[in-house]
mmCIF file of the N, C-alpha and C atoms, coordinates in Angstrom:
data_MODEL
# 
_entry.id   MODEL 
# 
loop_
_atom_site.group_PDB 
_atom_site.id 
_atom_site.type_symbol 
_atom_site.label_atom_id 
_atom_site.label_alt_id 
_atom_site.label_comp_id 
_atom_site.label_asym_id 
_atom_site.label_entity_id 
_atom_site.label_seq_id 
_atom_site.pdbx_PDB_ins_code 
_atom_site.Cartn_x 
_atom_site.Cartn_y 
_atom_site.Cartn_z 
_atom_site.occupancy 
_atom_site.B_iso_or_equiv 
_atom_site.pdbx_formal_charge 
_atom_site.auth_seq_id 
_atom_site.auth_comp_id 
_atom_site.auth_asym_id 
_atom_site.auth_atom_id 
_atom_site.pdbx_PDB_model_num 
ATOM 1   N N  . UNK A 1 1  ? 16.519  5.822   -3.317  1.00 0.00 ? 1  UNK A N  1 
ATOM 2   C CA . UNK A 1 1  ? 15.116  5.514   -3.093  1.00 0.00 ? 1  UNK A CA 1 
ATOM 3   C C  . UNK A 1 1  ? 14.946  3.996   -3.025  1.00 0.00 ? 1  UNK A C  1 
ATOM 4   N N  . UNK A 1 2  ? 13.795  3.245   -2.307  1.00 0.00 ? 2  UNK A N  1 
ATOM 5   C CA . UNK A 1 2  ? 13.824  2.184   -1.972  1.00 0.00 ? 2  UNK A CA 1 
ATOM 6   C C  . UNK A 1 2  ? 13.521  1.445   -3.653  1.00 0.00 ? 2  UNK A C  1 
ATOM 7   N N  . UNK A 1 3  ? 13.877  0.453   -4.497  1.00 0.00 ? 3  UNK A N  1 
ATOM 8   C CA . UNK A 1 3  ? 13.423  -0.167  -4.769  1.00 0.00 ? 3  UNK A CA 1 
ATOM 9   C C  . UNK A 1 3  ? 11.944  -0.341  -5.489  1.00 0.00 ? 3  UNK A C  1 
ATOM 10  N N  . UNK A 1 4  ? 11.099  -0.514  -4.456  1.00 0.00 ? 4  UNK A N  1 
ATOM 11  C CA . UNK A 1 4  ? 9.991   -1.093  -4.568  1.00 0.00 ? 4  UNK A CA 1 
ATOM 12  C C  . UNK A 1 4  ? 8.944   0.406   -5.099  1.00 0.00 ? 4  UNK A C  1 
ATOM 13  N N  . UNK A 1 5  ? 9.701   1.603   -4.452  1.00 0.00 ? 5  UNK A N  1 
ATOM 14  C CA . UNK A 1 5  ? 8.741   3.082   -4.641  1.00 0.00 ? 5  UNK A CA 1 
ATOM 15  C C  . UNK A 1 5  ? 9.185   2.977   -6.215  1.00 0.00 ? 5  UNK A C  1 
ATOM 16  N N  . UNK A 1 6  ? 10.103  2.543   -7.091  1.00 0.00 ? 6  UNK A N  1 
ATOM 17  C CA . UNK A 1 6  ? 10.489  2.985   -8.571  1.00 0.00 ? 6  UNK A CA 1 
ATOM 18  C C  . UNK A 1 6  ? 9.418   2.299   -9.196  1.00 0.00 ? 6  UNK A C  1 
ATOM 19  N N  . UNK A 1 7  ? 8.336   1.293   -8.644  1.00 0.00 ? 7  UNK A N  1 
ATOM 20  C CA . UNK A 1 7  ? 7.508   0.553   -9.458  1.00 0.00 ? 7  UNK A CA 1 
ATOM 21  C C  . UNK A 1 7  ? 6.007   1.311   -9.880  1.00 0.00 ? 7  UNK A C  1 
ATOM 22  N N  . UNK A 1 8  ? 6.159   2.813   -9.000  1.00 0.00 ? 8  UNK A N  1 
ATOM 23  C CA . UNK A 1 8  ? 5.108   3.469   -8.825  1.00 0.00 ? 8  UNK A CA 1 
ATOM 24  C C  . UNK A 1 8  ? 5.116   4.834   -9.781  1.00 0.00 ? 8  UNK A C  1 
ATOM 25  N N  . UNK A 1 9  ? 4.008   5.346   -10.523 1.00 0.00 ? 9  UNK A N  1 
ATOM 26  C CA . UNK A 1 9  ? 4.116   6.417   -10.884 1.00 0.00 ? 9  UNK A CA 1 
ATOM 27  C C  . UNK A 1 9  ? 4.303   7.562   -10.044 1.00 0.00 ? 9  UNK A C  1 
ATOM 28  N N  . UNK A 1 10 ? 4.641   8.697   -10.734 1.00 0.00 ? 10 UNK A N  1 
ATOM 29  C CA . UNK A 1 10 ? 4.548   9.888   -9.632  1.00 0.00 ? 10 UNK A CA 1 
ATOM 30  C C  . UNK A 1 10 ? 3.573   10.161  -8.646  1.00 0.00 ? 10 UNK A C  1 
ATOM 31  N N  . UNK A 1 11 ? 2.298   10.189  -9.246  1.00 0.00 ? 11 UNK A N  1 
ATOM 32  C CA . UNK A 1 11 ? 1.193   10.218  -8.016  1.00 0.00 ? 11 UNK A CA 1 
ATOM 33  C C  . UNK A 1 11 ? 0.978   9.353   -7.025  1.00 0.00 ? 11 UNK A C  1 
ATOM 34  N N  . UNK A 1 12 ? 1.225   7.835   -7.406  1.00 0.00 ? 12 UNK A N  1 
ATOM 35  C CA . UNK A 1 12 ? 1.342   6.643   -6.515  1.00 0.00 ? 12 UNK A CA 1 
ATOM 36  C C  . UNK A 1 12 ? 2.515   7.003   -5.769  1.00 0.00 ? 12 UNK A C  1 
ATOM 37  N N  . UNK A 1 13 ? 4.079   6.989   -5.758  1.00 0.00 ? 13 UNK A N  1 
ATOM 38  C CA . UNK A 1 13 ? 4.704   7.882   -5.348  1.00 0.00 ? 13 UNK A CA 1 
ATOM 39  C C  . UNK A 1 13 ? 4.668   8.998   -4.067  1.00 0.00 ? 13 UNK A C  1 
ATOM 40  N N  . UNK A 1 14 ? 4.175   9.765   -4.812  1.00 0.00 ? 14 UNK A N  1 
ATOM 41  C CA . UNK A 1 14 ? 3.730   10.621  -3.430  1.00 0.00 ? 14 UNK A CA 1 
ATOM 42  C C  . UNK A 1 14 ? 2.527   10.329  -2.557  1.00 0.00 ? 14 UNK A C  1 
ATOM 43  N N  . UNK A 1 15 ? 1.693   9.216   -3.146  1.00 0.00 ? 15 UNK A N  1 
ATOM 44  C CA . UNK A 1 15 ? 0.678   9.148   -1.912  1.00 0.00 ? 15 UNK A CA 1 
ATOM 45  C C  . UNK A 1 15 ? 1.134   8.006   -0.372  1.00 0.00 ? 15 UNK A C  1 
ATOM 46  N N  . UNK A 1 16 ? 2.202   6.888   -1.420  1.00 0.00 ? 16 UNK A N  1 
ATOM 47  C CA . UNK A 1 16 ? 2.657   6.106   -0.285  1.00 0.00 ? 16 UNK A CA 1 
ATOM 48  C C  . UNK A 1 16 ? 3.360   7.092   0.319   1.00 0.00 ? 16 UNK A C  1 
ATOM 49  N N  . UNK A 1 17 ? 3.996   8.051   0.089   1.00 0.00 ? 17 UNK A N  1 
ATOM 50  C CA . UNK A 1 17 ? 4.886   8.965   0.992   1.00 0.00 ? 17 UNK A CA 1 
ATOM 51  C C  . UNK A 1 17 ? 4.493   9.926   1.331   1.00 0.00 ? 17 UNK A C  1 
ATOM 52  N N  . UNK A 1 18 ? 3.314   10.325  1.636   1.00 0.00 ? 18 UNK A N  1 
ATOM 53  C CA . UNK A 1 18 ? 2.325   11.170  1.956   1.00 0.00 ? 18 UNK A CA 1 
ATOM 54  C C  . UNK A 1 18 ? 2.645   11.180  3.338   1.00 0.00 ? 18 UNK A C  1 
ATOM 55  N N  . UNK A 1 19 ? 3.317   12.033  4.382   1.00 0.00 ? 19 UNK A N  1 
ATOM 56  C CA . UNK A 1 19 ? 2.471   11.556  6.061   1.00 0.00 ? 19 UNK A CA 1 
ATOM 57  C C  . UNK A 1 19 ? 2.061   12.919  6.612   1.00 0.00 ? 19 UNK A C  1 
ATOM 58  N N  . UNK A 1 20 ? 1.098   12.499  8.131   1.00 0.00 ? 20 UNK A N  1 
ATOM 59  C CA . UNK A 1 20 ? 0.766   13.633  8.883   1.00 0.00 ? 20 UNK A CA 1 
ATOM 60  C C  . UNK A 1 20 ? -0.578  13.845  8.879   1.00 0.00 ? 20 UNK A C  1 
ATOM 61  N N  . UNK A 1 21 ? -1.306  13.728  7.888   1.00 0.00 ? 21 UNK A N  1 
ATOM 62  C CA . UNK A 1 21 ? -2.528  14.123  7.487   1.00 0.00 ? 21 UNK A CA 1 
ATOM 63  C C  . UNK A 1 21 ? -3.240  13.187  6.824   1.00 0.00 ? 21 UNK A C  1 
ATOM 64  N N  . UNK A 1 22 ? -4.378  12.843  7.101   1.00 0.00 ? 22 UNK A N  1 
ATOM 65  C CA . UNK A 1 22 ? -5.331  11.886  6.560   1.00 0.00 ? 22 UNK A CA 1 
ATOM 66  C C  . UNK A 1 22 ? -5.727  12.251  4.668   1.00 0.00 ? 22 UNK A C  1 
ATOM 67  N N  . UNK A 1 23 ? -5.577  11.000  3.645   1.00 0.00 ? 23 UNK A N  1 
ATOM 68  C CA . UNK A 1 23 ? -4.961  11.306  2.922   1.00 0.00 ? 23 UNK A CA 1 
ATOM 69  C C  . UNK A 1 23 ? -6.475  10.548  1.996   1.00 0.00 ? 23 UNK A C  1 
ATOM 70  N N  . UNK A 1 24 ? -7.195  11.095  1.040   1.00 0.00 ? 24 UNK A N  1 
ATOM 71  C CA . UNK A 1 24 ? -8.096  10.290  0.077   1.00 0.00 ? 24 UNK A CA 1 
ATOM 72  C C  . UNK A 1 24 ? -7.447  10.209  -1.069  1.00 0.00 ? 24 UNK A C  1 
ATOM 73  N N  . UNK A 1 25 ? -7.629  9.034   -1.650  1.00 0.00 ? 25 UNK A N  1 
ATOM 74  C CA . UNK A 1 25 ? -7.254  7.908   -2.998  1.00 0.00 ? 25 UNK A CA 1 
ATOM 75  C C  . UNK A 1 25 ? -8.545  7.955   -4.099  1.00 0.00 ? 25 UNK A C  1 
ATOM 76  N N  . UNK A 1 26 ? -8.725  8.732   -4.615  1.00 0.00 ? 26 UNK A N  1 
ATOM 77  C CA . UNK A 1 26 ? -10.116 8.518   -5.862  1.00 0.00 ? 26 UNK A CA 1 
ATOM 78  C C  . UNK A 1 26 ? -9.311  8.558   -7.185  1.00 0.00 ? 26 UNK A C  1 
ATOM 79  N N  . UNK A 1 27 ? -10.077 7.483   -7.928  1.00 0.00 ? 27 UNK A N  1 
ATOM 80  C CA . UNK A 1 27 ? -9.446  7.629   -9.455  1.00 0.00 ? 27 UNK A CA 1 
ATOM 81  C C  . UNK A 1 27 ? -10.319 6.164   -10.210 1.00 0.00 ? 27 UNK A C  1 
ATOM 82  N N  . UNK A 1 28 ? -10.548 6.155   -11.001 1.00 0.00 ? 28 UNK A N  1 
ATOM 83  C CA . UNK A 1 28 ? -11.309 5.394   -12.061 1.00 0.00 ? 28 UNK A CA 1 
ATOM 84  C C  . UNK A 1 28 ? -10.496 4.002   -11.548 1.00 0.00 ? 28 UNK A C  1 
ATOM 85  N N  . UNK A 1 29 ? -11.333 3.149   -12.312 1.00 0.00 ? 29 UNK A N  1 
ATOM 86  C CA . UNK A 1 29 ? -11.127 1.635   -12.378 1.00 0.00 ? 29 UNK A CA 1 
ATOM 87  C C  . UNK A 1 29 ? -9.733  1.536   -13.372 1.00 0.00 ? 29 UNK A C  1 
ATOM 88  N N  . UNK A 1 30 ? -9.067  0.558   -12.564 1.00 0.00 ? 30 UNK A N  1 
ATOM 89  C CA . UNK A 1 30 ? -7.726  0.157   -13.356 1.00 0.00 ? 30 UNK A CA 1 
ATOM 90  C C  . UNK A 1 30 ? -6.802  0.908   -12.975 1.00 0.00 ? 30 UNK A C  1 
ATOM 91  N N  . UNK A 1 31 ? -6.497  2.106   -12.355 1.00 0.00 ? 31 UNK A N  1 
ATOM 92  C CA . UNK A 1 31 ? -6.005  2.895   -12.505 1.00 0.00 ? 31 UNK A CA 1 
ATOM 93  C C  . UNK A 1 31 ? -4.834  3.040   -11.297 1.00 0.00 ? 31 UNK A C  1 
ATOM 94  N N  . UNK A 1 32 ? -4.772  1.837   -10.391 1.00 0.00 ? 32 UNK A N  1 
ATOM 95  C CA . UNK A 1 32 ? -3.412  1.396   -9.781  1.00 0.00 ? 32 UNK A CA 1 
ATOM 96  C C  . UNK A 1 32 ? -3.833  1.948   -8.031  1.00 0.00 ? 32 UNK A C  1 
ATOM 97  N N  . UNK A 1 33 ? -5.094  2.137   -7.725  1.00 0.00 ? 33 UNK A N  1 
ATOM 98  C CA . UNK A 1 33 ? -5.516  2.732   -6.493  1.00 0.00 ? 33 UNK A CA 1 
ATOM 99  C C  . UNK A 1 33 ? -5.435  0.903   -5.212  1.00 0.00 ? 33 UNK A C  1 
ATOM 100 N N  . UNK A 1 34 ? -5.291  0.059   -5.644  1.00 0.00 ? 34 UNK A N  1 
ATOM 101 C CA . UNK A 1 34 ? -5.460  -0.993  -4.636  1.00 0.00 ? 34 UNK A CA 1 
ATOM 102 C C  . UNK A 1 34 ? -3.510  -0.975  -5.072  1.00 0.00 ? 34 UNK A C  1 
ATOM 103 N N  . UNK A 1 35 ? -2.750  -1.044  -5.625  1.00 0.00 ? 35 UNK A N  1 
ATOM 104 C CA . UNK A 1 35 ? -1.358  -1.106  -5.620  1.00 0.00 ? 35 UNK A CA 1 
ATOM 105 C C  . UNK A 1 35 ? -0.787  -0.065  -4.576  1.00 0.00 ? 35 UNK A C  1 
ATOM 106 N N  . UNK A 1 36 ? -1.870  1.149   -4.960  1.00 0.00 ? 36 UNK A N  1 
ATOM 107 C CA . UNK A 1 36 ? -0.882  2.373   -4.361  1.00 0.00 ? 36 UNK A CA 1 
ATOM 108 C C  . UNK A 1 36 ? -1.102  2.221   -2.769  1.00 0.00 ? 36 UNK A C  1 
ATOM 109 N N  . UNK A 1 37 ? -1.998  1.655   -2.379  1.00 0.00 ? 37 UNK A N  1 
ATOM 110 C CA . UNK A 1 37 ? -2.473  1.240   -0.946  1.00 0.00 ? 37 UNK A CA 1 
ATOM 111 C C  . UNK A 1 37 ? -1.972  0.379   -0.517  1.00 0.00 ? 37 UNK A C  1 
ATOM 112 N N  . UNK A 1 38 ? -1.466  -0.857  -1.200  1.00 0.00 ? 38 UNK A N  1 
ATOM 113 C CA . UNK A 1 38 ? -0.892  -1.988  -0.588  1.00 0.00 ? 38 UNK A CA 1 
ATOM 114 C C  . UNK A 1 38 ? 0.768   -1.738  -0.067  1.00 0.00 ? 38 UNK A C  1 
ATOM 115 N N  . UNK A 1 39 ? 1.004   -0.974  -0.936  1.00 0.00 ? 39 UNK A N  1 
ATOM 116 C CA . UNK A 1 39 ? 2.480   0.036   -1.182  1.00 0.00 ? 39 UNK A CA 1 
ATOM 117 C C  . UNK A 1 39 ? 2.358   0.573   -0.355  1.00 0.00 ? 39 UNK A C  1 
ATOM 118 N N  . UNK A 1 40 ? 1.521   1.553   0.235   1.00 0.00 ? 40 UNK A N  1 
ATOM 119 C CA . UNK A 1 40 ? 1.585   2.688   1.629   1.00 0.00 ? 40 UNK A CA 1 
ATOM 120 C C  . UNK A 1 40 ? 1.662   1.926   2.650   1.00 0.00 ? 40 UNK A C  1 
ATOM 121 N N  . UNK A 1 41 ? 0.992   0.471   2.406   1.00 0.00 ? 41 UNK A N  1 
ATOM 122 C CA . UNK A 1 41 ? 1.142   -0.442  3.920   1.00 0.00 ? 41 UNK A CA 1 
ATOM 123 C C  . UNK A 1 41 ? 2.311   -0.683  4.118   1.00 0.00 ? 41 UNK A C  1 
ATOM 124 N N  . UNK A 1 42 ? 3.090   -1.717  2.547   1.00 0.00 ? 42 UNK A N  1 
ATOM 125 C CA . UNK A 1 42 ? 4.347   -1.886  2.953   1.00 0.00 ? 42 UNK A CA 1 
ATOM 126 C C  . UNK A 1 42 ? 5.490   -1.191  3.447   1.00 0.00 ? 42 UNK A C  1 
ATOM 127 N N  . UNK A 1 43 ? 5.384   0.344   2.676   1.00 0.00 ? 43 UNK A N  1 
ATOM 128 C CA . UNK A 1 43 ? 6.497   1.302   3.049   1.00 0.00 ? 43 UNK A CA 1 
ATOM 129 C C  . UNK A 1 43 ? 5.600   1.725   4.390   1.00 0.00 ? 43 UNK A C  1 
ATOM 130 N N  . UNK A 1 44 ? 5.140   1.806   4.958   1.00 0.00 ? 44 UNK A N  1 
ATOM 131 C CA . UNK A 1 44 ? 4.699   1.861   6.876   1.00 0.00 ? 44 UNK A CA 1 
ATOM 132 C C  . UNK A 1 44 ? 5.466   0.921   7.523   1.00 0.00 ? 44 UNK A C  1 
ATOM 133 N N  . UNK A 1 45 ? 5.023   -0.371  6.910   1.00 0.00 ? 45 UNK A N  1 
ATOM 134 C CA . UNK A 1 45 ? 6.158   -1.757  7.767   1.00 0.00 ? 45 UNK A CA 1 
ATOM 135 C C  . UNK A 1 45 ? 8.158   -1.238  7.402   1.00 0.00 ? 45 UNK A C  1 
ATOM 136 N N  . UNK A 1 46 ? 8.420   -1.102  6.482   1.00 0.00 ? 46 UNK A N  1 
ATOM 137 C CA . UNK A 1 46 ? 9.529   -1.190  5.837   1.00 0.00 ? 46 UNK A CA 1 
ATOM 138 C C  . UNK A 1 46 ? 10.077  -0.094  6.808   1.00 0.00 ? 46 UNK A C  1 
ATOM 139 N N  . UNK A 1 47 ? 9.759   1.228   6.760   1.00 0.00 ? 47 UNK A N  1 
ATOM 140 C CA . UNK A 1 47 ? 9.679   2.788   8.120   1.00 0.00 ? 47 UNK A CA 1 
ATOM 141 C C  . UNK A 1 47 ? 9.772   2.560   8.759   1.00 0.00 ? 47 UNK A C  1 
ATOM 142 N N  . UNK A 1 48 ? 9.547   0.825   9.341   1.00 0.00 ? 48 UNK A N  1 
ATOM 143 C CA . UNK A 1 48 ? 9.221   1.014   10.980  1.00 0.00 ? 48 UNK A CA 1 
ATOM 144 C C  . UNK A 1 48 ? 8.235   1.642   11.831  1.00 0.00 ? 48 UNK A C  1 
ATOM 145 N N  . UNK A 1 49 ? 7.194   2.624   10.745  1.00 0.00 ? 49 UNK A N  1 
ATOM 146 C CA . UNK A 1 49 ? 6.130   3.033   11.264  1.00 0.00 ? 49 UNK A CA 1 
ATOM 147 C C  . UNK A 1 49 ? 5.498   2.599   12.222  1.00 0.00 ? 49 UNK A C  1 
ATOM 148 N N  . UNK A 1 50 ? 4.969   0.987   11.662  1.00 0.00 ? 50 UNK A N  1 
ATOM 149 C CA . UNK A 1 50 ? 3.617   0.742   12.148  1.00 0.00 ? 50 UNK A CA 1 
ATOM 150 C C  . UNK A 1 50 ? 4.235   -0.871  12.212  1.00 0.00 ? 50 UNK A C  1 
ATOM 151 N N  . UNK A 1 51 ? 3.833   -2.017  12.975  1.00 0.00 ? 51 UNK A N  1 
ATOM 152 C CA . UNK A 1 51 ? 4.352   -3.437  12.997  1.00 0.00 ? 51 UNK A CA 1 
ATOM 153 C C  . UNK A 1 51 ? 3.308   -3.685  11.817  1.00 0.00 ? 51 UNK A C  1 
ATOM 154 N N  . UNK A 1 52 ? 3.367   -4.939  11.622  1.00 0.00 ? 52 UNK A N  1 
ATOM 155 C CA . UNK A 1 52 ? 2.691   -5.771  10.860  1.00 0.00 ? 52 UNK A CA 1 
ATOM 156 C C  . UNK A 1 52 ? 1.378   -6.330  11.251  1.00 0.00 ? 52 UNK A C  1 
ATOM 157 N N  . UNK A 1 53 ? 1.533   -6.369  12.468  1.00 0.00 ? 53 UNK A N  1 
ATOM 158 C CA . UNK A 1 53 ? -0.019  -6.454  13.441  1.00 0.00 ? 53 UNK A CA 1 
ATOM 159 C C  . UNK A 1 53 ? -0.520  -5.754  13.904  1.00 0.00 ? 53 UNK A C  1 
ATOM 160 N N  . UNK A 1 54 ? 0.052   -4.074  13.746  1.00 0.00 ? 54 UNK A N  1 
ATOM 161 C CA . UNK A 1 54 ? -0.922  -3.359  13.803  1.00 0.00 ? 54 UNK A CA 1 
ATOM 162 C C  . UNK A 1 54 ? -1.498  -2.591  12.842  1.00 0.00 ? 54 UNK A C  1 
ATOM 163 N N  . UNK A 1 55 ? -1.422  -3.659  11.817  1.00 0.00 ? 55 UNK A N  1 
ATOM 164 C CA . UNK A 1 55 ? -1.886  -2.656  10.576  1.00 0.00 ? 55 UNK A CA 1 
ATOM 165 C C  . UNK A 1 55 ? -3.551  -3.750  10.240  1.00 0.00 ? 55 UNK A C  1 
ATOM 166 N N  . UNK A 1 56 ? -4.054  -2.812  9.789   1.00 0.00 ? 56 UNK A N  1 
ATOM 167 C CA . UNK A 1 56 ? -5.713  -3.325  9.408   1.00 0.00 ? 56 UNK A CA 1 
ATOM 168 C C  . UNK A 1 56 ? -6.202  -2.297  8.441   1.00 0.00 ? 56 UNK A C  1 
ATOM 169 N N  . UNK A 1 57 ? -6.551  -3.375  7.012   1.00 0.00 ? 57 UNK A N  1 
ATOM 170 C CA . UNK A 1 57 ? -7.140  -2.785  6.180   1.00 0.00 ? 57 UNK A CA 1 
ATOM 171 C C  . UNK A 1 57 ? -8.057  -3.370  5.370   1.00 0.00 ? 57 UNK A C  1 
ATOM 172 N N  . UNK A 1 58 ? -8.974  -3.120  5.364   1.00 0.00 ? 58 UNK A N  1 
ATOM 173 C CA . UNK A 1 58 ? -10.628 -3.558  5.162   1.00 0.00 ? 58 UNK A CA 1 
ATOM 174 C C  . UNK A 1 58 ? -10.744 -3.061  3.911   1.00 0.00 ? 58 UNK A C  1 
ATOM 175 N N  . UNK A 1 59 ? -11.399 -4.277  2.977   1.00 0.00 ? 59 UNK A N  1 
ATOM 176 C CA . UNK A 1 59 ? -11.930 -4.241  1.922   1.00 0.00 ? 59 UNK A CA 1 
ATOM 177 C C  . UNK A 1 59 ? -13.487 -4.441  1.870   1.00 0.00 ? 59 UNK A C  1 
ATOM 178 N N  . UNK A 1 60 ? -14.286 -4.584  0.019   1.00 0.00 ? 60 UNK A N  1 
ATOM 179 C CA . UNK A 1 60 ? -15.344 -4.807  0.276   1.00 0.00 ? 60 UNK A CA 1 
ATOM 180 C C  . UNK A 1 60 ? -15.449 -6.682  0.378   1.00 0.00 ? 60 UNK A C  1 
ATOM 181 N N  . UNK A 1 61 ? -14.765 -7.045  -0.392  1.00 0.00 ? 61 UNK A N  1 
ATOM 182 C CA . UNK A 1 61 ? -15.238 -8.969  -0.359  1.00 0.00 ? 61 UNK A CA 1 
ATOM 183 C C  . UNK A 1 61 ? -13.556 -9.539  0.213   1.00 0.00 ? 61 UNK A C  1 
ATOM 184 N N  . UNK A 1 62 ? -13.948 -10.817 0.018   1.00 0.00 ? 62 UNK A N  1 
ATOM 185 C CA . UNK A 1 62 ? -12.761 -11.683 0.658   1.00 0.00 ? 62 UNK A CA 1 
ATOM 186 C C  . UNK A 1 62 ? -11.952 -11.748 -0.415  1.00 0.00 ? 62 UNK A C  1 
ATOM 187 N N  . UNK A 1 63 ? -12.082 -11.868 -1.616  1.00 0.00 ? 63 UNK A N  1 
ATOM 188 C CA . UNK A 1 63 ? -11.336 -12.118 -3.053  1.00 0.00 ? 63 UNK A CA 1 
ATOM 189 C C  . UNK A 1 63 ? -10.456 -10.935 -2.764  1.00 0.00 ? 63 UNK A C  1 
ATOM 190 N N  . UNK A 1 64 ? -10.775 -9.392  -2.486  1.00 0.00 ? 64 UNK A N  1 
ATOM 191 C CA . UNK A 1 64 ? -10.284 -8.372  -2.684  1.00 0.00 ? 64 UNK A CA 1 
ATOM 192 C C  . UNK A 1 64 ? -8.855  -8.816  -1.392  1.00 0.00 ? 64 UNK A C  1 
ATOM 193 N N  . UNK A 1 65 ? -9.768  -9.001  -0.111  1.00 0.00 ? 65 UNK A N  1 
ATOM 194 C CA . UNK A 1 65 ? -8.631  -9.030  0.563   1.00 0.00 ? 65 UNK A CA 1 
ATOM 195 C C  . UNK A 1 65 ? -7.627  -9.658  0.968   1.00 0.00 ? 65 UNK A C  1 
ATOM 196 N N  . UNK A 1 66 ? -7.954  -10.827 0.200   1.00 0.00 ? 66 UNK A N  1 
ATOM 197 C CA . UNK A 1 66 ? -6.684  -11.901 -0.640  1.00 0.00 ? 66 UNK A CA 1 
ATOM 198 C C  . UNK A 1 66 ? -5.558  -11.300 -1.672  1.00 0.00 ? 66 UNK A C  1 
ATOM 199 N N  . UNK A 1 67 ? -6.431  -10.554 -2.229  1.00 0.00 ? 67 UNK A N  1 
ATOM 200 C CA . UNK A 1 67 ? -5.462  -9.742  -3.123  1.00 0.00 ? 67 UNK A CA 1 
ATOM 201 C C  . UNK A 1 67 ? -4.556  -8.894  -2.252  1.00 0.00 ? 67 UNK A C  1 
ATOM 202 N N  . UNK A 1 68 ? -5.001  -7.904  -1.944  1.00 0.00 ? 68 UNK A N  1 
ATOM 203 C CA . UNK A 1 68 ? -4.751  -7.067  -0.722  1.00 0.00 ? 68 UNK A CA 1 
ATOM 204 C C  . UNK A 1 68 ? -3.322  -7.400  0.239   1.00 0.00 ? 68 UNK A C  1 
ATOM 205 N N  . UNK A 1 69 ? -3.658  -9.095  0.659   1.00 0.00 ? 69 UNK A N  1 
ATOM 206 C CA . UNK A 1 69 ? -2.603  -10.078 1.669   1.00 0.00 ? 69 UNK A CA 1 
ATOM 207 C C  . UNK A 1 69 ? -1.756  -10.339 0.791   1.00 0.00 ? 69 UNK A C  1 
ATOM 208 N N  . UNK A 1 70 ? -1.727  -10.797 -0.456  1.00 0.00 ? 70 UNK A N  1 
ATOM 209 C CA . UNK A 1 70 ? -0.576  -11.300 -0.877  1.00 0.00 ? 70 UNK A CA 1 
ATOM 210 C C  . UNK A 1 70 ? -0.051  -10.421 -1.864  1.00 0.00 ? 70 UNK A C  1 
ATOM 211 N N  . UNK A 1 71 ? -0.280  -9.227  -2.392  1.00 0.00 ? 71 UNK A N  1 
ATOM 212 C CA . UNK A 1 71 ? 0.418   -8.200  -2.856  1.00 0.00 ? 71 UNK A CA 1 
ATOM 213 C C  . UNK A 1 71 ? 1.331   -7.273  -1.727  1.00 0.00 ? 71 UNK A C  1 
ATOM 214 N N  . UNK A 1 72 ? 1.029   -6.923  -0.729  1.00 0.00 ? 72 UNK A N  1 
ATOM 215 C CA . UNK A 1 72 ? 1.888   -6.341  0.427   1.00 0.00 ? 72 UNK A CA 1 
ATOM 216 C C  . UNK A 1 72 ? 2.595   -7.556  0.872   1.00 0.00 ? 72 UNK A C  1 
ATOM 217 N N  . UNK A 1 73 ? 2.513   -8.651  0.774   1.00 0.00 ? 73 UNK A N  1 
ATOM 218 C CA . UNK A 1 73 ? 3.672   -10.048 0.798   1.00 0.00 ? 73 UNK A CA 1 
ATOM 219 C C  . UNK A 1 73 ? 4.645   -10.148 -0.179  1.00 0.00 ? 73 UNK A C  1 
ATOM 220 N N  . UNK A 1 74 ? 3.877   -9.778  -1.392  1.00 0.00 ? 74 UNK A N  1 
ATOM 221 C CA . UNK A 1 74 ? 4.988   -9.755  -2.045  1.00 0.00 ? 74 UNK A CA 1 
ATOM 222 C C  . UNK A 1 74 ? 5.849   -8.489  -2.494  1.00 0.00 ? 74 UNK A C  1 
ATOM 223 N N  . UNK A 1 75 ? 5.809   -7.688  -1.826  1.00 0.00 ? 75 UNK A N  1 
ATOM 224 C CA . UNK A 1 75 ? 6.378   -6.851  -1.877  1.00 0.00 ? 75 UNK A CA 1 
ATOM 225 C C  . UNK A 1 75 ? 7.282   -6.305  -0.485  1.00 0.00 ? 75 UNK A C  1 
ATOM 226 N N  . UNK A 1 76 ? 6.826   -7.094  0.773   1.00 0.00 ? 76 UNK A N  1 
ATOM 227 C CA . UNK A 1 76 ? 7.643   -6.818  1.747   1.00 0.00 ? 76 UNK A CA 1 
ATOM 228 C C  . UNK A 1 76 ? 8.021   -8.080  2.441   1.00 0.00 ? 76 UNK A C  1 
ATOM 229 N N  . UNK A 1 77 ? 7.279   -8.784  1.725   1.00 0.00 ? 77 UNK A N  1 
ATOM 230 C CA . UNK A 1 77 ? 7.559   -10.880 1.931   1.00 0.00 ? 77 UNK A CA 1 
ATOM 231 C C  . UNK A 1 77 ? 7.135   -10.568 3.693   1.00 0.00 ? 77 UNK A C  1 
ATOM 232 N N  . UNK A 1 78 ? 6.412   -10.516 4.235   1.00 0.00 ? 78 UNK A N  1 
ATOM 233 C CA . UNK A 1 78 ? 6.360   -10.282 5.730   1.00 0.00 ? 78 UNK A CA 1 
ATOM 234 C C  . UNK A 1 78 ? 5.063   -11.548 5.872   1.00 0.00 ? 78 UNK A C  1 
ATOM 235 N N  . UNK A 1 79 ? 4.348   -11.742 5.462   1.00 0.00 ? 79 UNK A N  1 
ATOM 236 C CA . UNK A 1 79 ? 3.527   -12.869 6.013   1.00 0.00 ? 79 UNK A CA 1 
ATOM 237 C C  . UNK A 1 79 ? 3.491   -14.404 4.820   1.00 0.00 ? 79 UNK A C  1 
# 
């Protein structure tokens, strides 16, 4: 297994590796839902899925999507 999926619990886990079907993320505050997303981006790039420019993911403020940019950086170092 890659690495980077051992940093994830089981449910985080299976949602980055979720495919085929459009997939909802609900769960309380704190509770690792902006990790498990930044993670599904990177393992998409890492797959070969999807490039790096064609990925787009929208938050609510700019703080968030700073977070957002440099957590999938540091985890797939790509930008």
């Amino acid at each position: 297994m890659n690495s980077y999926l051992d940093e994830l619990n089981e449910d985080q886990r299976k949602a980055v590796l979720h495919t085929g079907t459009p997939l909802l993320i609900m769960a309380g505050a704190g509770s690792g839902k902006t990790k498990t997303l930044t993670y599904k981006a990177a393992h998409l790039i890492h797959t070969q899925v999807i490039r790096p420019d064609e990925l787009l993911m929208v938050t609510f403020t700019n703080k968030a999507a700073g977070q957002m940019r440099e957590r999938v950086a540091k985890v797939r170092r790509i930008w």
